CSV table of C-alpha atoms in Angstrom, one decimal:
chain,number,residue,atom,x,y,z
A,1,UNK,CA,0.0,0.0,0.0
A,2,UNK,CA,1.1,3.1,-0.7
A,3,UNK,CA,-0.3,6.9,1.1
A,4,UNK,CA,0.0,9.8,-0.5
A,5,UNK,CA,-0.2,12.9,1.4
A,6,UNK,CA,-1.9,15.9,-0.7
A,7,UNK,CA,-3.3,19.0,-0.3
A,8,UNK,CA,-3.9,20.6,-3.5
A,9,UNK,CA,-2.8,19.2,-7.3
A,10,UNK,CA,-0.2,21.5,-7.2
A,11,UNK,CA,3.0,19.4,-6.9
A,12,UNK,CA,0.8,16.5,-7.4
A,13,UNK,CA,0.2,17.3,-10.7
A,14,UNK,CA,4.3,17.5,-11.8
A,15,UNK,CA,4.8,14.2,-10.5
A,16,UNK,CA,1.9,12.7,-12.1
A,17,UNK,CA,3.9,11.1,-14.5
A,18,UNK,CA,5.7,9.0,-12.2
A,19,UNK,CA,2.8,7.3,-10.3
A,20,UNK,CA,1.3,7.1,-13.9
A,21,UNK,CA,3.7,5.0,-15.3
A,22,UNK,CA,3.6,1.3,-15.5
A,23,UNK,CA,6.2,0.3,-13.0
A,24,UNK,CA,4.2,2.2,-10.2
A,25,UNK,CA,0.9,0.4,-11.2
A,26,UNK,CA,2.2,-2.5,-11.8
A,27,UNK,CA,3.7,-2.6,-8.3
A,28,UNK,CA,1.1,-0.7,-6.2
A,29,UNK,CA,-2.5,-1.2,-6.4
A,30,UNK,CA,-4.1,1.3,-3.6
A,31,UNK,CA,-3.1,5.2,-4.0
A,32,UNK,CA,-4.9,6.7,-0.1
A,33,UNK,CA,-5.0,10.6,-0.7
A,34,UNK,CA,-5.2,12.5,2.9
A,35,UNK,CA,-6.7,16.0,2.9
A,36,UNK,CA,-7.4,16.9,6.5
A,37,UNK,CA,-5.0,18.3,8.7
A,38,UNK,CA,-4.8,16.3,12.2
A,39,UNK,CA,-5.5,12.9,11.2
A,40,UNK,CA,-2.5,11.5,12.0
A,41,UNK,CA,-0.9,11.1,8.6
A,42,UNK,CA,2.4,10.9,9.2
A,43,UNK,CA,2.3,8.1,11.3
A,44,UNK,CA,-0.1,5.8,9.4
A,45,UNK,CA,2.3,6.7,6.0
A,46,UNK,CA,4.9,5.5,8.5
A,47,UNK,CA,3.5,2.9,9.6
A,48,UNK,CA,2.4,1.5,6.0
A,49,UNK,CA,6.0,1.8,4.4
A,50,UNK,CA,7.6,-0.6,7.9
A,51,UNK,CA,4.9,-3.1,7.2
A,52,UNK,CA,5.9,-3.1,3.4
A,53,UNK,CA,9.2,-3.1,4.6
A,54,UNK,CA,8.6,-6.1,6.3
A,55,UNK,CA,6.7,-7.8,3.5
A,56,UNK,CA,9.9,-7.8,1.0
A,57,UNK,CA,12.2,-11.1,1.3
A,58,UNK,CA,16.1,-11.6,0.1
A,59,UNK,CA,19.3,-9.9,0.6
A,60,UNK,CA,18.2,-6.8,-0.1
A,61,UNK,CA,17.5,-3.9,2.1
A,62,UNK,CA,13.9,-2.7,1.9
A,63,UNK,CA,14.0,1.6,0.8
A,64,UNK,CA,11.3,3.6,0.7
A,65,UNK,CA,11.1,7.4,-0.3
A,66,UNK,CA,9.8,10.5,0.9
A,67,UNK,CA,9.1,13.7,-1.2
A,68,UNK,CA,8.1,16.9,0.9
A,69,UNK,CA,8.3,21.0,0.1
A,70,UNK,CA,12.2,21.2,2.0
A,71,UNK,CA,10.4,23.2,4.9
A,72,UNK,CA,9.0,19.8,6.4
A,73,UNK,CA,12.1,17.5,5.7
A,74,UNK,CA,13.1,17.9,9.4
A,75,UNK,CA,9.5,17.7,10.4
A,76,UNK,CA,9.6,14.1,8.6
A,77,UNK,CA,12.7,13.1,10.9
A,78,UNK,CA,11.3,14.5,13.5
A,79,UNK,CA,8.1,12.0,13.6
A,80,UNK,CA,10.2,8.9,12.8
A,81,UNK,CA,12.3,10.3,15.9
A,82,UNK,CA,9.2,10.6,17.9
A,83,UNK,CA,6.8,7.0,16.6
A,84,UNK,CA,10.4,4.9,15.9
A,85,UNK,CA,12.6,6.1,18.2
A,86,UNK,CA,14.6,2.8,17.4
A,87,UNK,CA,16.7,2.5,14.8
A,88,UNK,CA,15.6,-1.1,14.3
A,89,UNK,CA,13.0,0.1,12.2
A,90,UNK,CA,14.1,2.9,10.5
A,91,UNK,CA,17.4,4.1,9.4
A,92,UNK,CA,16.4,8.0,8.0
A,93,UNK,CA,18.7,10.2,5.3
A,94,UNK,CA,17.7,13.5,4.7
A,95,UNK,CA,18.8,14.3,1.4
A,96,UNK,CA,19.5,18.5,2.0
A,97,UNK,CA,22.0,20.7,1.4
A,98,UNK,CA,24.4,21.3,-1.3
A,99,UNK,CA,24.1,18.7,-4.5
A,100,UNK,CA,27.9,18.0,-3.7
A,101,UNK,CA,26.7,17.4,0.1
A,102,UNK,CA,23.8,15.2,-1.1
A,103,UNK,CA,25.9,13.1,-3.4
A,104,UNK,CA,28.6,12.7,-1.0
A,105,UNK,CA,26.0,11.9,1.7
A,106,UNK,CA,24.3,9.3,-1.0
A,107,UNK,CA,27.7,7.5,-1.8
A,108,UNK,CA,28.3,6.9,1.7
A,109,UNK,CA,25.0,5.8,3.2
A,110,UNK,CA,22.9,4.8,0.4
A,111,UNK,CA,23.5,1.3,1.1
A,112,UNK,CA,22.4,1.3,5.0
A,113,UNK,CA,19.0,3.5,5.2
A,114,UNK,CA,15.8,2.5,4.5
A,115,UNK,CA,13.9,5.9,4.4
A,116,UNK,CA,15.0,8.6,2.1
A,117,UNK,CA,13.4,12.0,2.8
A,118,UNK,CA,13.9,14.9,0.4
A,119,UNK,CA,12.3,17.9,-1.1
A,120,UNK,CA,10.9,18.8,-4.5
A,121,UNK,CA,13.6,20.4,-5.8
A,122,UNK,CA,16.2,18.4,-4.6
A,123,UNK,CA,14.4,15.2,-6.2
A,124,UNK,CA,14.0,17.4,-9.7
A,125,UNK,CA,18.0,18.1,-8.9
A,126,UNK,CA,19.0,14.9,-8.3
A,127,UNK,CA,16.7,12.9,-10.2
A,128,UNK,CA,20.0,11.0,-12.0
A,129,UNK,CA,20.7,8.8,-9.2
A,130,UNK,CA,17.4,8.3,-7.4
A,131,UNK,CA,15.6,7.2,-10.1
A,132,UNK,CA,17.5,4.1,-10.4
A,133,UNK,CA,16.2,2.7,-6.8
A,134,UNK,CA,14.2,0.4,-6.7
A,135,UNK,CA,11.9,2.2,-3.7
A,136,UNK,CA,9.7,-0.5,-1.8
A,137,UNK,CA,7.0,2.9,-1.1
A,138,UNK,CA,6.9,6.7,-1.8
A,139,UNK,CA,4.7,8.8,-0.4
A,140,UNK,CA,4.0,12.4,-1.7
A,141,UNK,CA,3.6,14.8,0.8
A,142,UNK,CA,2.3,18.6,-0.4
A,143,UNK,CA,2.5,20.4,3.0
């Protein structure tokens, strides 16, 4: 299952090419948009992507993505922090800062985390390397 988080079609509607495509339908068959502010969102979008976590098998480590305006990529951390606080579950990167900082950062850690949370414009900037993951959930969240 995958949550999306929306609030308006604005950024929605630039990425709609993505969820559109046939690797994202052929791999995920519920889209849950959230309008209302209070409902807990974070946490159940958090709580979806460790269950799908736990639902993939092999060698592989389980990533899922997060795309958020770059104002609430530290609010994102924040509620792993506050619902996770062990790292057994998740292991966060905050893709921020300069590209060289974030491509550095990627090198090095790409290979232990299993949630990625960026912003808009850093995904659009850096759209080279992380479209070639293979991202077990994504969630979409418009602030």
């Amino acid at each position: 299952m995958v949550t999306i988080l929306a609030d308006s079609e604005s950024e929605w509607g630039a990425l709609r090419w993505y969820v559109d495509s046939p690797a994202w339908q052929s791999r995920f068959s519920q889209v849950h948009p959230y309008e209302d502010m209070g409902l807990g969102k974070s946490l159940q979008a958090l709580v979806s992507v460790s269950l799908a976590h736990d639902d993939v098998s092999g060698d592989n480590l389980a990533q899922s993505l997060i795309v958020c305006p770059s104002t609430l990529v530290r609010h994102w951390q924040s509620e792993v922090g506050k619902f996770f606080s062990s790292s057994l579950i998740f292991n966060v990167l905050c893709l921020t800062g300069s590209r060289e900082n974030r491509l550095a950062t990627w090198k090095a850690r790409a290979h232990d985390v299993n949630l990625v949370v960026t912003s808009y414009s850093v995904m659009r900037s850096d759209i080279e390397y992380l479209q070639h993951e293979q991202w077990c959930c994504t969630i979409l969240d418009e602030g």
